[in-house]
XYZ file of C-alpha atoms in Angstrom:
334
model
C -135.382 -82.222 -113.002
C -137.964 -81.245 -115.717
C -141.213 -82.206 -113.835
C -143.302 -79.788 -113.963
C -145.594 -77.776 -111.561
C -149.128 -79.297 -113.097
C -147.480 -82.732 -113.530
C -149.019 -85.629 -111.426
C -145.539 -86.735 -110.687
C -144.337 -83.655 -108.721
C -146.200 -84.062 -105.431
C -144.992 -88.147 -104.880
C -141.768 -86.944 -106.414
C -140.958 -84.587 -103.560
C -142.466 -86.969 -100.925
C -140.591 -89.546 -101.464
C -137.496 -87.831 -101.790
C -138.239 -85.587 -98.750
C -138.516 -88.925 -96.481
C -135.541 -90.618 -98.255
C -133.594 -88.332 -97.646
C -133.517 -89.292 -93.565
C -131.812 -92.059 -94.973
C -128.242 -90.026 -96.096
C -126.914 -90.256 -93.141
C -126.987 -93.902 -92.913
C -125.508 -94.503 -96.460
C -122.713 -92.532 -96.034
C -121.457 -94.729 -92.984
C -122.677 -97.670 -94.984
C -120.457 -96.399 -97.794
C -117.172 -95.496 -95.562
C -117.799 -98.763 -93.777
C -117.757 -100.808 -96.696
C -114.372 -99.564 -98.121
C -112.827 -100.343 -94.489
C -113.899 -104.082 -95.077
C -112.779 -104.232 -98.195
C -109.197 -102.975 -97.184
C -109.451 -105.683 -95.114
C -110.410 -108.220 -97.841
C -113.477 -108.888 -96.688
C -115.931 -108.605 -98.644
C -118.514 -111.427 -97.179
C -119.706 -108.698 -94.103
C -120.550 -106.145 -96.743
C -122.711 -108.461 -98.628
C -124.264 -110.080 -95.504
C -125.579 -106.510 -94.296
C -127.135 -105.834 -97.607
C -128.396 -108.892 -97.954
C -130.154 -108.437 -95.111
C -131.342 -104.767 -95.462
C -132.299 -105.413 -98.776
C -134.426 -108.397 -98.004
C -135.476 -106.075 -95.105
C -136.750 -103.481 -97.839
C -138.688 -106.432 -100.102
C -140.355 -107.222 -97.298
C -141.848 -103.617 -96.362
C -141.865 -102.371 -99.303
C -145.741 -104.708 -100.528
C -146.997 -104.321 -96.707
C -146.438 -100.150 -96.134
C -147.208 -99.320 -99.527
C -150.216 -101.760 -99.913
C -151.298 -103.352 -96.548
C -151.090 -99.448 -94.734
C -151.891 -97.735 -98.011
C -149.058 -96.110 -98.054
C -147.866 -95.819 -101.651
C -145.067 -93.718 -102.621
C -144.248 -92.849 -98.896
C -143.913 -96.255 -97.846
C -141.882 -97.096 -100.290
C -139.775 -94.398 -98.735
C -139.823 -95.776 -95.373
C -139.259 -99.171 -96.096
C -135.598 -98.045 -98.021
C -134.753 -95.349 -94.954
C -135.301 -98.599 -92.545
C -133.742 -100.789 -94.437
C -130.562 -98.506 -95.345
C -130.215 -97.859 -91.397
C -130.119 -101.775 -90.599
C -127.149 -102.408 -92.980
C -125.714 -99.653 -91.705
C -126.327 -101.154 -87.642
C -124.787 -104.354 -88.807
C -121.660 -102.860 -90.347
C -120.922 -101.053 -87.005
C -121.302 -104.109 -84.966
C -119.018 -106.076 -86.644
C -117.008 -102.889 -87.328
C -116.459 -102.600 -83.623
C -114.959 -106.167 -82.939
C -111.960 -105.318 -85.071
C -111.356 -101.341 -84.719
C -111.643 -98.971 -82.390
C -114.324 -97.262 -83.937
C -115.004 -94.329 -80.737
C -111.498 -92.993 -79.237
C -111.302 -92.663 -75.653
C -110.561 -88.882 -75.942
C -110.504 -86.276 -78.492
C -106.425 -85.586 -78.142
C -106.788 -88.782 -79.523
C -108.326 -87.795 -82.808
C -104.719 -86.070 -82.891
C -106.579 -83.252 -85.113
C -103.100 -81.015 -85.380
C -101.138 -84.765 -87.153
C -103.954 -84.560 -89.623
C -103.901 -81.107 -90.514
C -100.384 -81.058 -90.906
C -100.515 -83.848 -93.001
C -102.812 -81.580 -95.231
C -100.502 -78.513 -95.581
C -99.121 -78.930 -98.792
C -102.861 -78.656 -99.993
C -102.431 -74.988 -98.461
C -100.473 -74.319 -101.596
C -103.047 -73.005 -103.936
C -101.836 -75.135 -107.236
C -101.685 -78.365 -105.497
C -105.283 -77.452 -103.931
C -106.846 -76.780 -106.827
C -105.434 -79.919 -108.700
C -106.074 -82.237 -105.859
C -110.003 -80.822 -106.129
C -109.550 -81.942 -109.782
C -108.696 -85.106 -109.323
C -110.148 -86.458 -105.830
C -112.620 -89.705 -106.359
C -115.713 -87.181 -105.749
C -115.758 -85.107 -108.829
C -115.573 -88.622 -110.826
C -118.468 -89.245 -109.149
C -120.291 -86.399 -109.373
C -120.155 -86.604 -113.203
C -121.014 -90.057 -113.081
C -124.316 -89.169 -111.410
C -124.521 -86.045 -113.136
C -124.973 -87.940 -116.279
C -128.064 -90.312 -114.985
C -129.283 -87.363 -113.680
C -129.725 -85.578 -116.855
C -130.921 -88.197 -118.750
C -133.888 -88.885 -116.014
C -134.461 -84.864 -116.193
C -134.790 -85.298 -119.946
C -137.103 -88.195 -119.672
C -139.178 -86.163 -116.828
C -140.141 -83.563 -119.448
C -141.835 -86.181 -121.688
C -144.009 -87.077 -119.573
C -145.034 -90.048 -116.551
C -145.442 -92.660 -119.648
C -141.877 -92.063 -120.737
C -140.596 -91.616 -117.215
C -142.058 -94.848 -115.936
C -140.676 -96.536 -118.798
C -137.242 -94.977 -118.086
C -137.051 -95.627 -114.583
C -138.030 -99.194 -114.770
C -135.429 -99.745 -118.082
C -132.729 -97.738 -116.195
C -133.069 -99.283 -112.750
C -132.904 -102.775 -114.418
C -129.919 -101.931 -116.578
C -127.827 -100.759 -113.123
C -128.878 -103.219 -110.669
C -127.627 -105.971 -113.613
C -124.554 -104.083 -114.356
C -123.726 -103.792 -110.607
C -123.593 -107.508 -110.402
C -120.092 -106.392 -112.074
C -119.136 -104.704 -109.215
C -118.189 -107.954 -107.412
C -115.513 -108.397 -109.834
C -114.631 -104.897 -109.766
C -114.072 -104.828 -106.204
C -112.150 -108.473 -106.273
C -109.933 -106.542 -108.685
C -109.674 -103.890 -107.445
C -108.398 -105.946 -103.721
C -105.914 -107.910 -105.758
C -104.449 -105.680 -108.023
C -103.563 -103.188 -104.721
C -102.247 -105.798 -103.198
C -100.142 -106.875 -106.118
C -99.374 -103.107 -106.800
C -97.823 -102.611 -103.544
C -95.595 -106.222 -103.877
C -94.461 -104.786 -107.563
C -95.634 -108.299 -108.422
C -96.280 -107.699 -112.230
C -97.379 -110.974 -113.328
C -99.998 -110.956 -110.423
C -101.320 -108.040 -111.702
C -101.601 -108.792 -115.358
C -103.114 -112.473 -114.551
C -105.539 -110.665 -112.304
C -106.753 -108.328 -114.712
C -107.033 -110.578 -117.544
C -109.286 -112.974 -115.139
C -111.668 -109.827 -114.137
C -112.001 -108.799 -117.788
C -112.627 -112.246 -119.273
C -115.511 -113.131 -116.596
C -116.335 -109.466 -117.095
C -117.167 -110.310 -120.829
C -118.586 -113.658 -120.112
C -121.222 -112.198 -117.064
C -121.643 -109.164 -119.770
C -123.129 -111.819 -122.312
C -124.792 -114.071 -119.998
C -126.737 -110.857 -118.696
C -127.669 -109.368 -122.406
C -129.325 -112.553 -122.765
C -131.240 -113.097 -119.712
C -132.446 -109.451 -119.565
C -133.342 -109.244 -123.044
C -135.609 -111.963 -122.401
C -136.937 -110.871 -119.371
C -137.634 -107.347 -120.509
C -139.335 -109.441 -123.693
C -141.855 -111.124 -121.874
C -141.729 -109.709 -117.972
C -142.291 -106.325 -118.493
C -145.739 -106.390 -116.552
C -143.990 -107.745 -113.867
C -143.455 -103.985 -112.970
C -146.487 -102.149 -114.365
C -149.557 -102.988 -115.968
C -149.704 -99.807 -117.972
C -149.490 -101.254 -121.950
C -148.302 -97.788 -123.042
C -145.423 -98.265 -120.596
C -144.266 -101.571 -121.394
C -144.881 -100.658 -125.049
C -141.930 -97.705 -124.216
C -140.190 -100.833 -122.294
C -139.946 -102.674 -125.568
C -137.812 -99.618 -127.706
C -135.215 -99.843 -124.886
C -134.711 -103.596 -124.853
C -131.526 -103.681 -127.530
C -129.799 -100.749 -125.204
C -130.470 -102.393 -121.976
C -129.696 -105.417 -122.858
C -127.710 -105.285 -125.498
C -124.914 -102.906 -123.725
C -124.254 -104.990 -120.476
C -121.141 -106.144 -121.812
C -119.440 -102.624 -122.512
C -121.555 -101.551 -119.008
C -119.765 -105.152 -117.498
C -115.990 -104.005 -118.347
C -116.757 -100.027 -117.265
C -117.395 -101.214 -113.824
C -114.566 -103.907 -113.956
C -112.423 -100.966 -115.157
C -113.135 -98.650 -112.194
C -111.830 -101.450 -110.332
C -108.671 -102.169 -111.973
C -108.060 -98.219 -112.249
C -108.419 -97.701 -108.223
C -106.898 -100.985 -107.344
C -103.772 -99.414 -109.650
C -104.165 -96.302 -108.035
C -104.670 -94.493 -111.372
C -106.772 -92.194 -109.243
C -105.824 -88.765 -111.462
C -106.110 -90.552 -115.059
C -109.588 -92.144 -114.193
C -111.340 -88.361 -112.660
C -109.349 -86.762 -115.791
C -111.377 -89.158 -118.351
C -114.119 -88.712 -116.804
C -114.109 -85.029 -117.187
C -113.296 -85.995 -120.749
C -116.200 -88.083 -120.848
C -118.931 -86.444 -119.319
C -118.443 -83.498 -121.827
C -119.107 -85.265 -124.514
C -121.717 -87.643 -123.181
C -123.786 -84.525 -121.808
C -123.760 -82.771 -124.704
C -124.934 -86.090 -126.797
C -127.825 -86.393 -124.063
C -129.546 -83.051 -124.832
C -129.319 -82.873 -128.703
C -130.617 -86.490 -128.997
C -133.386 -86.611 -126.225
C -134.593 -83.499 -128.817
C -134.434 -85.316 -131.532
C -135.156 -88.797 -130.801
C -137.136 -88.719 -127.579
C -137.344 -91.858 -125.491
C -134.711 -93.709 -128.073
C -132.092 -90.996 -128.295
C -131.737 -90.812 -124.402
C -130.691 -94.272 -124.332
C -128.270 -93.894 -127.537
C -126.471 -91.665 -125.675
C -126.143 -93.219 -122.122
C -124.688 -96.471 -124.757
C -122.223 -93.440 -125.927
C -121.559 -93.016 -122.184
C -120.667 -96.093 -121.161
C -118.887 -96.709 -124.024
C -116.682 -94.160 -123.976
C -116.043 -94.776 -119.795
C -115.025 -98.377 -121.622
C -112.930 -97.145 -124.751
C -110.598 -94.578 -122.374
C -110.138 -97.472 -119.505
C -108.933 -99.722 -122.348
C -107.180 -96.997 -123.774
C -104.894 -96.152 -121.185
C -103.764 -99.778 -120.691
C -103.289 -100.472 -124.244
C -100.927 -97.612 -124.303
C -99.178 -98.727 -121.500
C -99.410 -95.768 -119.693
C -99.384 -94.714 -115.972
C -99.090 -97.630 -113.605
C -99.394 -99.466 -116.811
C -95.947 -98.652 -118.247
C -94.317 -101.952 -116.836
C -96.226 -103.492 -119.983
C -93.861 -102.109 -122.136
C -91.386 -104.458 -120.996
């Protein structure tokens, strides 16, 4: 990740990663859970659970790190806790409507499964399905964040802080997209499987449009907050001074970061499953690339040109492929 072995962020680094991890477990049910109530259209349980966890994790997070003197490691704790309570509350209301442990393990019925899996024996259609399954798009998703923070790691804690704080604020505000993503992405399937064409294009033009709108709304209130709430996260001035450079990109970009998410939606709720990992292959390559040679260049400021190249482009080939009328799309040429 670029830190390196005399830097004072190395040893709090691999605490607090060391504890969080204890936590995977617990997202990944989270995670699996949460798609099963949102095939069911319910998306209120989801957001009661992290409600709950997360206010869970505000409340920890002040009294472990500063009450115990804790620091880093309670920080930890409080999110491992936290994650493992939403995950708690999924299961009990998972329970009431599925049968979540079988009676047996013929039950399981391991050989229907398999079988169900043996054209993926075939070593074409394995190798394309490993292509195109939901995991490598996410992979290169993360892979992308991932380099940038390793690029900001080498500059130093000043420029990392700043990052972290700039990059956590510009996902938890783009997420807020997600909620349309996922409304989308419920009522475009639905509409998919009904062939019911003028559902689906009045249901994507509504997610777009408040896509735009919550995009423009958000560029506003974060540039403003960034502006004069910086200090809300760190009293360092050579921090917030780094917070400054970064206000046009993280604010100025939630609108193209707003319809990215809202396409992901409208891509898996059209099942365009292959087109969107394909794209994203497409993407990454050219957004990685951009990430190295300006972080080199332009520091601090080029790492965040690029990630706006990133997002963009996520944007430009979502947009793309419906222009054209392509895919799932093609009914538009009628």
């Amino acid at each position: 990740m670029g830190v390196k072995h005399d830097s004072p962020m190395l040893e709090p680094a691999v605490r607090y990663l060391t504890i969080r991890s204890l936590g995977a477990p617990a997202v990944l049910l989270s995670l699996a859970m949460q798609g099963v109530f949102r095939g069911f259209k319910d998306t209120k349980t989801p957001l009661y659970a992290t409600v709950v966890g997360d206010a869970t994790n505000i409340i920890l997070d002040p009294i472990l790190m500063f009450v115990c003197h804790m620091g880093v490691t309670g920080a930890a704790v409080a999110h491992v806790i936290s994650q493992y309570l939403i995950t708690m509350i999924l299961i009990c209301r998972l329970v009431q409507q599925v049968d979540v442990i079988p009676p047996s393990l013929k039950s399981l019925k391991f050989g229907r499964f398999l079988g169900c899996g043996e054209i993926q024996l075939e070593p074409w259609n394995w190798i394309t399905s490993l292509i195109v399954t939901d995991p490598l798009e996410m992979a290169l998703k993360v892979l992308c964040f991932l380099q940038a923070s390793s690029l900001a790691a080498r500059d130093g804690p000043t420029i990392m802080a700043a990052f972290q704080i700039c990059c956590q604020l510009w996902l938890a505000t783009s997420l807020l997209a997600d909620g349309l993503a996922v409304a989308g992405q419920a009522v475009l399937a639905s509409a998919f499987a009904k062939n019911d064409t003028k559902k689906v294009i009045a249901a994507t033009s509504r997610v777009l449009q408040l896509s735009i709108v919550l995009g423009m709304g958000l560029t506003v209130v974060l540039g403003l907050f960034m502006k004069f709430g910086a200090g809300v996260f760190t009293k360092d001035a050579a921090v917030i001074d780094v917070i400054h450079k970064g206000i046009p990109f993280v604010a100025g970009t939630q609108t193209i970061n707003a319809l990215a998410f809202v396409f992901d939606g409208i891509n898996f709720g059209a099942q365009d499953y292959t087109y969107s990992a394909y794209s994203m292959v497409g993407v990454a390559s050219i957004s990685i690339p951009c990430l190295v040679y300006l972080s080199a260049h332009k520091g601090f400021i080029g790492i965040w040109v690029a990630l706006t190249i990133y997002m963009s482009l996520r944007t430009v080939a979502s947009t793309w492929r419906m222009g054209a009328a392509r895919g799932p799309w093609a009914f538009l040429r009628k």
